[in-house]
Amino acid sequence: MKTLVVKGQKRNSLGKKEAKLLRSQELVPSVLYGTDEPVHFAVPFSELRQLVYTPNVYLIDLDIDGTVYPAIMQDIQWHAVEEQALHVDFLKIEETKKVKIDLPVKIVGLAKGIKAGGKLKTNLRRLKVKGLAKDLPDTIEVNVTKLGIGQSIKVGDLSLKDIEILDKKSNVVVAVTVTRAAKSAAGAAAQEEEEEVEETAAEETANE
């Protein structure tokens, strides 16, 4: 998994007043967990843009006043109306400890069901996984090449080396559904075939 550097600075004091002051300076109050004691710091929102305005997920080298912690972003709270990050939680990761993280799903290939008039529907765009940081991929690739109309790929159908997928195995990740046009075409074809059978039967009866 790719790594990004995020720089922050330790907070001198805590509390709502201090947090409000930080936000007015476009700094986001943040906490790093997983250390002996939680580390309270602030990070410029400009540093977070590369993390939040992307479908990708990254490991983070969190540089707080020169001390670098390997981490992941666990949670971000947003203002209800304005585009403003209110608070961010980070988690320090260890080489020997597994972490839980949501990874994006990447669809690979062209489903044969699409060629037959079906429509590809992605139900899950991210999957929650558990594994060591060194084993985490950038994305979870799902190959849909062999998927026909009415068929789907579920979580239980996926297998990742050294990674455990935590979502329910019965959850559908992606499916090929029948479009209205395909249904109409199939219905028209069936009706035409039925009419041809009736005409043939009528002709045979008349010739008897």
XYZ file of C-alpha atoms in Angstrom:
208
model
C 0.000 0.000 0.000
C 1.220 3.491 -0.854
C 2.345 5.845 1.912
C 1.744 9.583 2.299
C 3.417 12.032 4.663
C 1.155 14.188 6.851
C 2.667 16.874 9.079
C 1.120 18.176 12.286
C 2.002 20.031 15.464
C 1.295 19.196 19.090
C -1.470 21.154 20.763
C -0.518 23.428 23.636
C -3.912 23.125 25.293
C -7.162 21.209 24.917
C -10.805 22.212 25.083
C -13.572 23.561 22.855
C -12.226 27.114 22.834
C -8.794 25.962 21.690
C -10.340 23.651 19.064
C -12.454 26.500 17.687
C -9.385 28.729 17.459
C -7.489 26.034 15.567
C -10.304 25.604 13.054
C -10.386 29.348 12.429
C -6.736 28.977 11.361
C -7.647 26.070 9.044
C -6.074 23.590 11.442
C -7.927 20.390 12.339
C -7.827 19.074 15.940
C -6.589 15.483 15.825
C -5.660 12.574 18.083
C -3.214 9.727 17.520
C -4.155 6.522 19.330
C -2.092 3.369 19.760
C 0.740 5.075 21.642
C 1.315 4.832 25.411
C -0.759 7.980 25.765
C -2.990 9.575 23.103
C -1.136 12.310 21.219
C -3.211 15.464 20.730
C -2.122 17.567 17.791
C -3.385 19.752 14.959
C -2.940 19.236 11.238
C -3.505 21.760 8.427
C -6.572 20.875 6.382
C -4.409 21.234 3.283
C -2.460 18.186 4.512
C -5.674 16.162 4.755
C -6.919 16.906 1.250
C -4.719 14.201 -0.220
C -6.377 11.696 2.133
C -10.051 12.645 2.007
C -10.619 13.786 -1.590
C -9.646 10.489 -3.169
C -11.116 6.983 -3.447
C -7.700 5.601 -2.499
C -6.558 4.536 0.957
C -3.048 5.200 2.207
C -0.683 4.311 4.997
C 0.513 7.499 6.652
C 3.864 8.678 7.947
C 2.497 11.060 10.565
C 5.141 13.695 11.320
C 4.298 15.469 14.586
C 6.940 18.060 15.413
C 9.629 15.888 13.857
C 8.586 12.566 15.396
C 7.256 10.219 12.722
C 4.576 7.628 13.486
C 3.370 5.014 10.978
C -0.412 5.333 11.080
C -3.765 5.066 9.351
C -6.677 7.493 9.434
C -9.482 5.887 11.429
C -12.204 8.504 11.429
C -12.952 12.055 10.352
C -15.828 14.222 11.569
C -17.313 16.877 9.286
C -19.355 19.993 9.916
C -23.044 19.318 9.250
C -23.362 22.177 6.744
C -19.969 23.588 5.826
C -17.130 21.735 4.144
C -15.033 21.773 7.285
C -13.245 18.906 9.019
C -13.927 19.127 12.755
C -11.789 16.305 14.114
C -9.615 13.420 12.917
C -8.614 10.185 14.646
C -5.424 8.407 13.621
C -4.166 5.002 14.769
C -0.493 4.155 15.150
C 0.289 0.837 13.501
C 2.818 -1.803 14.500
C 4.643 -4.148 12.133
C 3.505 -7.218 14.079
C -0.083 -6.143 14.828
C -2.958 -6.533 12.401
C -5.106 -3.507 11.615
C -8.665 -3.138 10.376
C -9.175 -0.853 7.417
C -11.611 -0.229 4.548
C -10.083 -0.872 1.128
C -11.569 0.232 -2.211
C -12.922 -2.372 -4.640
C -11.469 -2.278 -8.159
C -13.523 -3.939 -10.897
C -11.375 -5.745 -13.476
C -12.477 -7.005 -16.896
C -15.629 -6.758 -19.008
C -18.422 -9.068 -17.868
C -19.816 -11.324 -20.585
C -23.272 -10.448 -19.263
C -22.752 -6.837 -20.341
C -22.046 -7.986 -23.883
C -25.392 -9.803 -23.736
C -27.218 -6.608 -22.758
C -26.913 -6.720 -18.975
C -25.836 -3.958 -16.622
C -23.020 -4.139 -14.075
C -24.057 -3.076 -10.586
C -21.454 -2.545 -7.874
C -23.045 -2.944 -4.436
C -19.918 -2.630 -2.293
C -17.284 -0.081 -3.252
C -15.193 -0.747 -0.136
C -14.549 -3.828 1.971
C -13.367 -3.962 5.572
C -10.266 -6.119 5.928
C -7.831 -7.165 8.632
C -4.142 -7.783 8.149
C -0.593 -6.619 8.715
C 0.246 -3.245 7.212
C 2.910 -4.790 4.961
C 0.332 -7.137 3.420
C -2.362 -4.553 2.682
C -2.968 -3.990 -1.060
C -3.922 -0.628 -2.565
C -7.213 -2.099 -3.817
C -9.193 -5.326 -3.797
C -9.418 -6.475 -7.407
C -12.627 -8.249 -8.442
C -12.516 -9.902 -11.877
C -15.966 -9.907 -13.481
C -15.010 -11.300 -16.906
C -16.950 -14.569 -16.511
C -20.016 -12.957 -14.922
C -23.210 -13.571 -16.899
C -26.644 -11.970 -16.637
C -28.217 -12.753 -13.277
C -24.901 -13.781 -11.744
C -23.024 -12.096 -8.905
C -19.805 -12.193 -6.910
C -20.189 -12.299 -3.138
C -17.697 -11.552 -0.393
C -17.341 -15.281 0.235
C -16.159 -15.768 -3.355
C -13.120 -13.552 -2.791
C -9.784 -14.730 -1.494
C -6.876 -12.487 -0.498
C -3.431 -13.704 0.469
C -2.674 -13.019 4.159
C -5.726 -10.728 4.391
C -9.056 -11.464 6.095
C -12.220 -9.853 4.732
C -14.546 -8.943 7.600
C -17.750 -8.203 5.669
C -20.484 -10.872 5.656
C -19.708 -13.618 3.160
C -23.263 -13.448 1.809
C -22.980 -9.759 0.873
C -23.023 -9.174 -2.889
C -20.044 -7.168 -4.120
C -20.989 -6.898 -7.787
C -23.701 -8.331 -10.033
C -24.873 -8.264 -13.637
C -28.547 -7.366 -13.789
C -31.051 -7.411 -16.631
C -31.776 -3.975 -18.104
C -35.273 -2.870 -19.110
C -34.202 -2.850 -22.735
C -32.962 -6.423 -22.456
C -36.196 -7.474 -20.755
C -38.262 -5.803 -23.491
C -36.148 -7.396 -26.212
C -36.440 -10.806 -24.573
C -40.200 -10.364 -24.181
C -40.614 -9.279 -27.793
C -38.520 -12.210 -29.008
C -40.557 -14.653 -26.933
C -43.832 -13.189 -28.224
C -42.592 -13.327 -31.816
C -41.544 -16.948 -31.372
C -44.931 -17.798 -29.869
C -46.727 -16.157 -32.796
C -44.594 -18.098 -35.271
C -45.473 -21.363 -33.509
C -49.179 -20.488 -33.608
C -48.987 -19.596 -37.320
C -47.189 -22.848 -38.102
C -49.763 -24.837 -36.154
C -52.598 -23.047 -37.969
C -51.049 -23.756 -41.363
C -50.599 -27.431 -40.508
C -54.243 -27.658 -39.390
C -55.445 -25.995 -42.606
C -53.456 -28.404 -44.729
C -54.905 -31.495 -43.029
